[in-house]
Amino acid sequence: MKKIITSESVNIGHPDKTCDSIADAFLDAALTQDPNSMMAVECAIKDNKLFIYGEATTKAKIDYEDIARDILKDIGYTERFEIIKEISQQSLDIHQAVVKDEICANDQGMVYGYATNETPEFMPLPILIAHKLMWRYEQFRRANNRCYFADAKGQVSVCYEQSKNQNGICIGGEKPVAIDTVLVSVSHAEDVSKEQIEKDILLNIIHPVLAAYSYLNMDNIQYIINPSGKFTIWGAYGDSGCVGRKIVVDTYGGVGRVGGGCFSSKNATKVDRSGAYYARYVAKNIVAHHFADRCEIQVAYGIGLAKPISLYIETFGTEKVSLEEIYTYVDKNFDFSPANIIEELDLLKPMYRQTACYGHFGREGFTWEKIKDKVK
């Protein structure tokens, strides 16, 4: 039996992603000066107005307006933005619950991590390709900034079927076999025709990205480019945006579950972010070490507590060893306490702006993507 799974990615000019990028730039600025900064400064955008709001307990001197204006200019806005700020210190009630002899969780809640062996990046194929389309578009539009602008969306539908042995008996999990549909919408200048847009996007974006996946059936791909017919009003002038509205884009494209809390703007004591990073780290190691073909991990935390409340591991029937062995491996090799997560993944350094677009997972260079060499 075949099924189709669809995931989307959005580019930095999408107003939600613009806000994520600005918020993570604030965090990086704080951590550069004060690694122990407690940050949750977010923003929202509409037309030429940017609202900056949240909490910051830090020794850093942050010029929020300059940081925001630099990013807006880099994205391609030429307008002068009105910036409204409302920033206070972190609640003292929360602060005393988090900063103890050992750093504790900043809030209650559950987080998820996911990994699959269907790609070398241990990511679901639909979201991986969608991110690559947007990354390539970003390079293309910067080289063609008279014609194309930063607001764009990509969507990829992949056909899966059940794995079978030589006798036709279903075994293990599902595998991607074909690309069904690729949809790309890009913002553009008034004088660029739809025909030109279709040609540019097919030749410069879609075909080069899909070339890396020639093992899939691509005989009947449906290409949909700018189906609205016109996309000249872009970014904050075509839509509003705020931090944290793209958590499915940020994670696994709807394949793995999410806990509900966003990542951008939050420092590492906030387990919405750090706990989700660590859960991905552990799930990826489980799959990379061939304990299972797919793995999803749920971890629950309580505010002011140094250890998680619960841990659940799901392997969807693809485990190669018993679940008891997998739990033992995790127990001996990983520590989900916020203090350990921060130390093991080195989360106090300024690196977060680069996570804000094109996904937090499946990309080289992030500590939560590494594979532990030793298996106890």
mmCIF file of C-alpha atoms in Angstrom:
data_model
loop_
_atom_site.group_PDB
_atom_site.id
_atom_site.type_symbol
_atom_site.label_atom_id
_atom_site.label_comp_id
_atom_site.label_asym_id
_atom_site.label_seq_id
_atom_site.Cartn_x
_atom_site.Cartn_y
_atom_site.Cartn_z
ATOM 1 C CA MET A 1 0.000 0.000 0.000
ATOM 2 C CA LYS A 2 1.310 3.445 -0.948
ATOM 3 C CA LYS A 3 0.814 6.691 0.916
ATOM 4 C CA ILE A 4 1.869 10.263 0.275
ATOM 5 C CA ILE A 5 3.488 12.467 2.927
ATOM 6 C CA THR A 6 3.841 16.221 2.392
ATOM 7 C CA SER A 7 6.093 18.724 4.182
ATOM 8 C CA GLU A 8 6.783 22.424 3.668
ATOM 9 C CA SER A 9 9.579 24.905 4.256
ATOM 10 C CA VAL A 10 9.514 28.698 4.118
ATOM 11 C CA ASN A 11 12.268 31.170 3.322
ATOM 12 C CA ILE A 12 13.654 33.938 5.515
ATOM 13 C CA GLY A 13 11.433 36.594 3.924
ATOM 14 C CA HIS A 14 8.313 34.864 5.199
ATOM 15 C CA PRO A 15 7.295 37.158 8.088
ATOM 16 C CA ASP A 16 7.273 34.349 10.664
ATOM 17 C CA LYS A 17 10.809 33.337 9.706
ATOM 18 C CA THR A 18 11.919 36.975 9.679
ATOM 19 C CA CYS A 19 10.775 37.222 13.291
ATOM 20 C CA ASP A 20 12.486 33.955 14.245
ATOM 21 C CA SER A 21 15.726 35.226 12.725
ATOM 22 C CA ILE A 22 15.572 38.552 14.548
ATOM 23 C CA ALA A 23 14.751 36.896 17.880
ATOM 24 C CA ASP A 24 17.643 34.437 17.580
ATOM 25 C CA ALA A 25 19.964 37.299 16.637
ATOM 26 C CA PHE A 26 18.981 38.954 19.944
ATOM 27 C CA LEU A 27 19.844 35.715 21.759
ATOM 28 C CA ASP A 28 23.225 35.459 20.037
ATOM 29 C CA ALA A 29 24.018 39.074 20.920
ATOM 30 C CA ALA A 30 23.265 38.370 24.574
ATOM 31 C CA LEU A 31 25.273 35.139 24.709
ATOM 32 C CA THR A 32 28.256 36.807 23.023
ATOM 33 C CA GLN A 33 28.593 39.118 26.029
ATOM 34 C CA ASP A 34 27.029 37.011 28.793
ATOM 35 C CA PRO A 35 26.793 33.224 28.304
ATOM 36 C CA ASN A 36 24.426 32.954 31.275
ATOM 37 C CA SER A 37 21.814 35.245 29.743
ATOM 38 C CA MET A 38 18.202 34.253 30.302
ATOM 39 C CA MET A 39 16.458 35.336 27.113
ATOM 40 C CA ALA A 40 12.983 35.157 25.657
ATOM 41 C CA VAL A 41 12.728 38.330 23.577
ATOM 42 C CA GLU A 42 10.368 37.826 20.663
ATOM 43 C CA CYS A 43 8.960 40.028 17.930
ATOM 44 C CA ALA A 44 5.991 40.450 15.632
ATOM 45 C CA ILE A 45 5.842 42.235 12.297
ATOM 46 C CA LYS A 46 3.187 43.858 10.125
ATOM 47 C CA ASP A 47 3.724 46.325 7.281
ATOM 48 C CA ASN A 48 6.525 48.678 8.429
ATOM 49 C CA LYS A 49 5.996 48.065 12.147
ATOM 50 C CA LEU A 50 8.095 45.702 14.264
ATOM 51 C CA PHE A 51 7.056 44.900 17.825
ATOM 52 C CA ILE A 52 9.849 43.664 20.125
ATOM 53 C CA TYR A 53 8.713 42.216 23.438
ATOM 54 C CA GLY A 54 9.617 39.656 26.080
ATOM 55 C CA GLU A 55 11.974 39.016 28.953
ATOM 56 C CA ALA A 56 15.732 39.366 29.275
ATOM 57 C CA THR A 57 17.877 38.848 32.351
ATOM 58 C CA THR A 58 21.405 39.517 31.137
ATOM 59 C CA LYS A 59 24.513 41.587 31.719
ATOM 60 C CA ALA A 60 24.758 42.167 27.978
ATOM 61 C CA LYS A 61 24.104 45.549 26.414
ATOM 62 C CA ILE A 62 21.893 44.804 23.421
ATOM 63 C CA ASP A 63 20.911 47.307 20.768
ATOM 64 C CA TYR A 64 17.667 45.617 19.748
ATOM 65 C CA GLU A 65 16.766 48.229 17.148
ATOM 66 C CA ASP A 66 20.097 48.089 15.317
ATOM 67 C CA ILE A 67 20.070 44.286 15.209
ATOM 68 C CA ALA A 68 16.534 44.218 13.874
ATOM 69 C CA ARG A 69 17.157 46.906 11.257
ATOM 70 C CA ASP A 70 20.293 45.124 10.010
ATOM 71 C CA ILE A 71 18.381 41.891 9.467
ATOM 72 C CA LEU A 72 15.447 43.624 7.805
ATOM 73 C CA LYS A 73 17.824 45.398 5.434
ATOM 74 C CA ASP A 74 19.666 42.159 4.659
ATOM 75 C CA ILE A 75 16.366 40.437 3.859
ATOM 76 C CA GLY A 76 15.588 43.138 1.332
ATOM 77 C CA TYR A 77 13.312 45.688 3.001
ATOM 78 C CA THR A 78 13.988 49.247 1.914
ATOM 79 C CA GLU A 79 11.342 50.844 4.140
ATOM 80 C CA ARG A 80 12.101 52.559 7.426
ATOM 81 C CA PHE A 81 10.486 50.480 10.172
ATOM 82 C CA GLU A 82 8.783 51.835 13.249
ATOM 83 C CA ILE A 83 10.005 49.744 16.188
ATOM 84 C CA ILE A 84 8.028 49.388 19.409
ATOM 85 C CA LYS A 85 9.703 47.709 22.422
ATOM 86 C CA GLU A 86 8.365 46.219 25.639
ATOM 87 C CA ILE A 87 11.062 44.227 27.459
ATOM 88 C CA SER A 88 11.318 43.323 31.138
ATOM 89 C CA GLN A 89 13.459 41.025 33.232
ATOM 90 C CA GLN A 90 12.604 37.363 33.645
ATOM 91 C CA SER A 91 10.020 36.785 36.361
ATOM 92 C CA LEU A 92 11.763 36.420 39.723
ATOM 93 C CA ASP A 93 9.462 33.488 40.500
ATOM 94 C CA ILE A 94 10.701 31.666 37.394
ATOM 95 C CA HIS A 95 14.317 32.715 37.955
ATOM 96 C CA GLN A 96 14.484 31.271 41.466
ATOM 97 C CA ALA A 97 13.007 28.003 40.210
ATOM 98 C CA VAL A 98 15.613 27.654 37.461
ATOM 99 C CA VAL A 99 18.867 28.963 38.945
ATOM 100 C CA LYS A 100 19.762 26.642 41.840
ATOM 101 C CA ASP A 101 22.829 24.572 42.697
ATOM 102 C CA GLU A 102 22.023 22.794 39.438
ATOM 103 C CA ILE A 103 20.232 24.464 36.510
ATOM 104 C CA CYS A 104 16.638 23.256 36.388
ATOM 105 C CA ALA A 105 13.907 23.267 33.765
ATOM 106 C CA ASN A 106 12.435 26.674 32.978
ATOM 107 C CA ASP A 107 8.916 25.348 32.455
ATOM 108 C CA GLN A 108 6.767 22.260 32.381
ATOM 109 C CA GLY A 109 5.899 20.479 29.156
ATOM 110 C CA MET A 110 6.898 17.667 26.836
ATOM 111 C CA VAL A 111 9.312 17.659 23.922
ATOM 112 C CA TYR A 112 9.877 15.244 21.044
ATOM 113 C CA GLY A 113 12.843 14.055 19.048
ATOM 114 C CA TYR A 114 12.703 12.000 15.869
ATOM 115 C CA ALA A 115 15.064 10.218 13.475
ATOM 116 C CA THR A 116 14.739 7.878 10.511
ATOM 117 C CA ASN A 117 17.281 6.049 8.368
ATOM 118 C CA GLU A 118 15.498 6.903 5.105
ATOM 119 C CA THR A 119 18.096 9.622 4.418
ATOM 120 C CA PRO A 120 21.807 10.026 5.304
ATOM 121 C CA GLU A 121 20.792 13.019 7.438
ATOM 122 C CA PHE A 122 18.442 10.759 9.450
ATOM 123 C CA MET A 123 15.562 13.059 8.517
ATOM 124 C CA PRO A 124 12.229 12.469 6.759
ATOM 125 C CA LEU A 125 12.717 12.977 3.030
ATOM 126 C CA PRO A 126 9.836 15.459 2.390
ATOM 127 C CA ILE A 127 11.031 18.098 4.856
ATOM 128 C CA LEU A 128 14.668 17.577 3.862
ATOM 129 C CA ILE A 129 13.974 18.297 0.188
ATOM 130 C CA ALA A 130 11.672 21.216 1.046
ATOM 131 C CA HIS A 131 14.450 22.875 3.078
ATOM 132 C CA LYS A 132 16.964 22.307 0.289
ATOM 133 C CA LEU A 133 14.628 23.976 -2.200
ATOM 134 C CA MET A 134 14.345 27.047 0.004
ATOM 135 C CA TRP A 135 18.080 27.172 0.689
ATOM 136 C CA ARG A 136 18.832 27.054 -3.022
ATOM 137 C CA TYR A 137 16.175 29.673 -3.749
ATOM 138 C CA GLU A 138 17.778 31.970 -1.177
ATOM 139 C CA GLN A 139 21.114 31.818 -3.012
ATOM 140 C CA PHE A 140 19.375 32.323 -6.369
ATOM 141 C CA ARG A 141 17.279 35.311 -5.338
ATOM 142 C CA ARG A 142 20.252 37.103 -3.798
ATOM 143 C CA ALA A 143 21.971 36.863 -7.175
ATOM 144 C CA ASN A 144 18.792 38.088 -8.900
ATOM 145 C CA ASN A 145 17.470 40.609 -6.401
ATOM 146 C CA ARG A 146 15.891 42.870 -9.005
ATOM 147 C CA CYS A 147 13.524 40.085 -10.056
ATOM 148 C CA TYR A 148 13.062 37.915 -6.964
ATOM 149 C CA PHE A 149 12.523 38.650 -3.276
ATOM 150 C CA ALA A 150 13.033 36.849 0.030
ATOM 151 C CA ASP A 151 9.498 35.635 0.708
ATOM 152 C CA ALA A 152 9.000 32.095 -0.597
ATOM 153 C CA LYS A 153 7.520 28.707 0.245
ATOM 154 C CA GLY A 154 8.333 25.187 -0.853
ATOM 155 C CA GLN A 155 6.259 22.045 -0.444
ATOM 156 C CA VAL A 156 7.202 18.465 -1.327
ATOM 157 C CA SER A 157 4.993 15.360 -1.473
ATOM 158 C CA VAL A 158 6.755 11.988 -1.335
ATOM 159 C CA CYS A 159 5.207 8.606 -2.050
ATOM 160 C CA TYR A 160 6.016 5.803 0.418
ATOM 161 C CA GLU A 161 5.370 2.089 0.258
ATOM 162 C CA GLN A 162 5.809 -0.790 2.662
ATOM 163 C CA SER A 163 9.159 -2.565 2.499
ATOM 164 C CA LYS A 164 8.889 -6.177 1.316
ATOM 165 C CA ASN A 165 11.252 -9.133 1.151
ATOM 166 C CA GLN A 166 11.875 -11.219 -1.964
ATOM 167 C CA ASN A 167 8.774 -13.275 -1.208
ATOM 168 C CA GLY A 168 6.571 -10.191 -1.187
ATOM 169 C CA ILE A 169 6.056 -10.247 2.562
ATOM 170 C CA CYS A 170 5.964 -6.857 4.307
ATOM 171 C CA ILE A 171 8.940 -6.299 6.592
ATOM 172 C CA GLY A 172 10.155 -3.370 8.670
ATOM 173 C CA GLY A 173 8.920 0.111 7.905
ATOM 174 C CA GLU A 174 7.964 2.164 4.882
ATOM 175 C CA LYS A 175 10.427 3.604 2.415
ATOM 176 C CA PRO A 176 10.199 6.559 -0.007
ATOM 177 C CA VAL A 177 9.855 5.413 -3.606
ATOM 178 C CA ALA A 178 8.760 8.438 -5.652
ATOM 179 C CA ILE A 179 8.280 12.185 -5.601
ATOM 180 C CA ASP A 180 4.662 12.986 -6.291
ATOM 181 C CA THR A 181 4.462 16.804 -6.237
ATOM 182 C CA VAL A 182 6.766 19.786 -5.844
ATOM 183 C CA LEU A 183 5.138 23.148 -5.146
ATOM 184 C CA VAL A 184 7.133 26.388 -4.993
ATOM 185 C CA SER A 185 5.825 29.928 -4.564
ATOM 186 C CA VAL A 186 8.251 32.853 -4.788
ATOM 187 C CA SER A 187 7.838 36.616 -4.527
ATOM 188 C CA HIS A 188 8.837 38.569 -7.589
ATOM 189 C CA ALA A 189 8.925 41.935 -9.344
ATOM 190 C CA GLU A 190 5.885 43.134 -11.289
ATOM 191 C CA ASP A 191 7.578 42.813 -14.666
ATOM 192 C CA VAL A 192 8.568 39.140 -14.330
ATOM 193 C CA SER A 193 6.130 36.925 -16.216
ATOM 194 C CA LYS A 194 4.706 33.685 -14.839
ATOM 195 C CA GLU A 195 6.359 31.827 -17.705
ATOM 196 C CA GLN A 196 9.751 33.270 -16.768
ATOM 197 C CA ILE A 197 9.231 32.424 -13.111
ATOM 198 C CA GLU A 198 8.353 28.822 -13.941
ATOM 199 C CA LYS A 199 11.409 28.486 -16.149
ATOM 200 C CA ASP A 200 13.757 30.079 -13.591
ATOM 201 C CA ILE A 201 12.498 28.004 -10.672
ATOM 202 C CA LEU A 202 12.516 24.713 -12.552
ATOM 203 C CA LEU A 203 15.983 25.145 -14.029
ATOM 204 C CA ASN A 204 17.725 26.885 -11.128
ATOM 205 C CA ILE A 205 15.987 25.494 -8.045
ATOM 206 C CA ILE A 206 13.932 22.340 -8.485
ATOM 207 C CA HIS A 207 15.944 20.319 -11.001
ATOM 208 C CA PRO A 208 19.335 20.858 -9.297
ATOM 209 C CA VAL A 209 17.916 19.855 -5.892
ATOM 210 C CA LEU A 210 16.098 16.767 -7.180
ATOM 211 C CA ALA A 211 19.202 15.616 -9.054
ATOM 212 C CA ALA A 212 20.548 14.280 -5.754
ATOM 213 C CA TYR A 213 17.548 11.929 -5.471
ATOM 214 C CA SER A 214 17.733 10.114 -8.793
ATOM 215 C CA TYR A 215 17.114 6.796 -7.025
ATOM 216 C CA LEU A 216 13.474 7.827 -6.634
ATOM 217 C CA ASN A 217 10.838 7.504 -9.330
ATOM 218 C CA MET A 218 10.317 10.963 -10.831
ATOM 219 C CA ASP A 219 8.420 9.983 -13.966
ATOM 220 C CA ASN A 220 5.133 11.558 -12.941
ATOM 221 C CA ILE A 221 6.086 14.519 -10.780
ATOM 222 C CA GLN A 222 3.584 17.350 -10.747
ATOM 223 C CA TYR A 223 5.361 20.718 -10.673
ATOM 224 C CA ILE A 224 3.322 23.620 -9.317
ATOM 225 C CA ILE A 225 4.991 27.040 -9.397
ATOM 226 C CA ASN A 226 3.310 30.221 -8.145
ATOM 227 C CA PRO A 227 -0.230 28.844 -8.411
ATOM 228 C CA SER A 228 -1.674 32.143 -7.145
ATOM 229 C CA GLY A 229 -0.517 33.699 -10.410
ATOM 230 C CA LYS A 230 0.974 36.785 -8.751
ATOM 231 C CA PHE A 231 3.205 37.263 -5.700
ATOM 232 C CA THR A 232 4.455 40.855 -5.812
ATOM 233 C CA ILE A 233 3.286 41.947 -2.340
ATOM 234 C CA TRP A 234 5.598 40.047 -0.033
ATOM 235 C CA GLY A 235 6.762 39.690 3.543
ATOM 236 C CA ALA A 236 5.210 41.886 6.215
ATOM 237 C CA TYR A 237 3.178 43.781 3.611
ATOM 238 C CA GLY A 238 1.393 40.647 2.469
ATOM 239 C CA ASP A 239 1.031 38.932 5.832
ATOM 240 C CA SER A 240 1.777 39.410 9.507
ATOM 241 C CA GLY A 241 4.385 37.377 11.342
ATOM 242 C CA CYS A 242 5.584 36.449 14.801
ATOM 243 C CA VAL A 243 8.063 34.156 16.493
ATOM 244 C CA GLY A 244 7.325 30.451 16.789
ATOM 245 C CA ARG A 245 4.529 29.923 14.263
ATOM 246 C CA LYS A 246 6.525 27.487 12.120
ATOM 247 C CA ILE A 247 7.346 24.711 14.613
ATOM 248 C CA VAL A 248 6.458 21.933 12.149
ATOM 249 C CA VAL A 249 8.712 23.523 9.525
ATOM 250 C CA ASP A 250 11.413 23.820 12.199
ATOM 251 C CA THR A 251 11.259 20.137 13.157
ATOM 252 C CA TYR A 252 10.194 17.123 11.072
ATOM 253 C CA GLY A 253 7.636 18.406 8.612
ATOM 254 C CA GLY A 254 4.698 16.751 10.328
ATOM 255 C CA VAL A 255 6.195 13.251 10.374
ATOM 256 C CA GLY A 256 7.513 13.315 13.934
ATOM 257 C CA ARG A 257 5.398 14.964 16.597
ATOM 258 C CA VAL A 258 6.202 18.264 18.305
ATOM 259 C CA GLY A 259 5.626 19.300 21.898
ATOM 260 C CA GLY A 260 4.011 22.612 21.030
ATOM 261 C CA GLY A 261 6.689 24.986 22.265
ATOM 262 C CA CYS A 262 8.749 26.930 19.743
ATOM 263 C CA PHE A 263 12.545 27.242 19.687
ATOM 264 C CA SER A 264 13.562 30.701 18.504
ATOM 265 C CA SER A 265 14.307 33.435 21.071
ATOM 266 C CA LYS A 266 14.803 30.931 23.919
ATOM 267 C CA ASN A 267 18.078 30.285 25.734
ATOM 268 C CA ALA A 268 19.104 26.776 26.766
ATOM 269 C CA THR A 269 17.432 26.675 30.188
ATOM 270 C CA LYS A 270 14.165 26.624 28.298
ATOM 271 C CA VAL A 271 13.604 22.929 27.635
ATOM 272 C CA ASP A 272 11.175 23.664 24.795
ATOM 273 C CA ARG A 273 14.361 24.221 22.850
ATOM 274 C CA SER A 274 17.226 22.416 24.577
ATOM 275 C CA GLY A 275 15.139 19.369 25.514
ATOM 276 C CA ALA A 276 13.915 19.014 21.930
ATOM 277 C CA TYR A 277 17.499 19.304 20.672
ATOM 278 C CA TYR A 278 18.608 16.567 23.058
ATOM 279 C CA ALA A 279 15.676 14.313 22.196
ATOM 280 C CA ARG A 280 16.656 14.597 18.515
ATOM 281 C CA TYR A 281 20.267 13.826 19.490
ATOM 282 C CA VAL A 282 19.282 10.637 21.293
ATOM 283 C CA ALA A 283 16.808 9.491 18.630
ATOM 284 C CA LYS A 284 19.441 10.025 15.934
ATOM 285 C CA ASN A 285 21.995 7.992 17.873
ATOM 286 C CA ILE A 286 19.531 5.145 18.341
ATOM 287 C CA VAL A 287 18.951 4.967 14.589
ATOM 288 C CA ALA A 288 22.592 5.606 13.637
ATOM 289 C CA HIS A 289 23.718 2.702 15.821
ATOM 290 C CA HIS A 290 21.154 0.412 14.151
ATOM 291 C CA PHE A 291 18.948 -0.154 17.168
ATOM 292 C CA ALA A 292 15.939 0.795 14.985
ATOM 293 C CA ASP A 293 15.080 2.196 11.560
ATOM 294 C CA ARG A 294 12.865 4.906 13.038
ATOM 295 C CA CYS A 295 12.701 6.388 16.507
ATOM 296 C CA GLU A 296 10.647 8.996 18.294
ATOM 297 C CA ILE A 297 11.358 10.090 21.852
ATOM 298 C CA GLN A 298 9.071 11.989 24.207
ATOM 299 C CA VAL A 299 10.500 13.654 27.321
ATOM 300 C CA ALA A 300 8.446 15.505 29.936
ATOM 301 C CA TYR A 301 9.760 18.216 32.253
ATOM 302 C CA GLY A 302 8.515 20.172 35.276
ATOM 303 C CA ILE A 303 9.502 23.725 36.165
ATOM 304 C CA GLY A 304 12.196 23.873 38.829
ATOM 305 C CA LEU A 305 13.052 20.178 38.506
ATOM 306 C CA ALA A 306 16.558 18.969 37.656
ATOM 307 C CA LYS A 307 15.495 15.675 36.096
ATOM 308 C CA PRO A 308 12.791 14.881 33.542
ATOM 309 C CA ILE A 309 9.496 13.462 34.729
ATOM 310 C CA SER A 310 9.170 10.782 32.058
ATOM 311 C CA LEU A 311 10.833 9.295 28.991
ATOM 312 C CA TYR A 312 9.060 7.327 26.249
ATOM 313 C CA ILE A 313 10.711 5.686 23.247
ATOM 314 C CA GLU A 314 8.701 4.635 20.156
ATOM 315 C CA THR A 315 10.335 2.657 17.337
ATOM 316 C CA PHE A 316 7.216 1.893 15.262
ATOM 317 C CA GLY A 317 7.999 -1.817 15.060
ATOM 318 C CA THR A 318 11.359 -1.196 13.350
ATOM 319 C CA GLU A 319 13.575 -2.085 16.339
ATOM 320 C CA LYS A 320 16.486 -4.493 15.694
ATOM 321 C CA VAL A 321 16.918 -5.309 19.377
ATOM 322 C CA SER A 322 14.455 -5.378 22.257
ATOM 323 C CA LEU A 323 13.019 -2.120 23.544
ATOM 324 C CA GLU A 324 14.493 -3.028 26.923
ATOM 325 C CA GLU A 325 17.981 -2.984 25.364
ATOM 326 C CA ILE A 326 17.262 0.392 23.769
ATOM 327 C CA TYR A 327 16.142 1.881 27.093
ATOM 328 C CA THR A 328 19.283 0.477 28.729
ATOM 329 C CA TYR A 329 21.475 2.022 26.017
ATOM 330 C CA VAL A 330 19.815 5.409 26.523
ATOM 331 C CA ASP A 331 20.047 5.197 30.304
ATOM 332 C CA LYS A 332 23.780 4.424 30.208
ATOM 333 C CA ASN A 333 24.755 6.930 27.534
ATOM 334 C CA PHE A 334 22.507 9.982 27.897
ATOM 335 C CA ASP A 335 21.380 12.378 30.614
ATOM 336 C CA PHE A 336 18.279 14.483 29.927
ATOM 337 C CA SER A 337 18.777 16.915 32.818
ATOM 338 C CA PRO A 338 18.915 20.561 31.657
ATOM 339 C CA ALA A 339 22.347 21.040 33.242
ATOM 340 C CA ASN A 340 23.830 18.119 31.329
ATOM 341 C CA ILE A 341 22.106 19.054 28.063
ATOM 342 C CA ILE A 342 23.604 22.549 28.222
ATOM 343 C CA GLU A 343 27.081 21.168 28.965
ATOM 344 C CA GLU A 344 27.093 18.179 26.591
ATOM 345 C CA LEU A 345 25.687 20.093 23.628
ATOM 346 C CA ASP A 346 27.612 23.300 24.442
ATOM 347 C CA LEU A 347 24.490 25.449 24.243
ATOM 348 C CA LEU A 348 25.788 28.667 25.828
ATOM 349 C CA LYS A 349 27.590 29.915 22.735
ATOM 350 C CA PRO A 350 26.068 32.276 20.146
ATOM 351 C CA MET A 351 24.988 30.040 17.243
ATOM 352 C CA TYR A 352 21.233 30.342 17.160
ATOM 353 C CA ARG A 353 20.509 32.723 14.311
ATOM 354 C CA GLN A 354 21.711 30.102 11.834
ATOM 355 C CA THR A 355 19.082 27.672 13.186
ATOM 356 C CA ALA A 356 16.186 30.056 12.549
ATOM 357 C CA CYS A 357 15.610 29.137 8.908
ATOM 358 C CA TYR A 358 15.882 25.850 6.933
ATOM 359 C CA GLY A 359 15.267 23.614 9.929
ATOM 360 C CA HIS A 360 16.884 22.977 13.292
ATOM 361 C CA PHE A 361 17.634 19.334 12.480
ATOM 362 C CA GLY A 362 19.406 17.361 9.783
ATOM 363 C CA ARG A 363 22.095 20.002 9.188
ATOM 364 C CA GLU A 364 25.817 19.649 9.792
ATOM 365 C CA GLY A 365 27.592 21.766 12.367
ATOM 366 C CA PHE A 366 25.113 21.564 15.223
ATOM 367 C CA THR A 367 26.154 19.623 18.326
ATOM 368 C CA TRP A 368 22.817 17.823 18.622
ATOM 369 C CA GLU A 369 23.456 16.276 15.208
ATOM 370 C CA LYS A 370 26.638 14.466 16.238
ATOM 371 C CA ILE A 371 26.815 10.698 16.684
ATOM 372 C CA LYS A 372 28.495 9.337 19.802
ATOM 373 C CA ASP A 373 31.375 7.018 18.953
ATOM 374 C CA LYS A 374 31.146 4.763 21.965
ATOM 375 C CA VAL A 375 28.148 2.549 22.614
ATOM 376 C CA LYS A 376 27.985 1.127 26.132
#
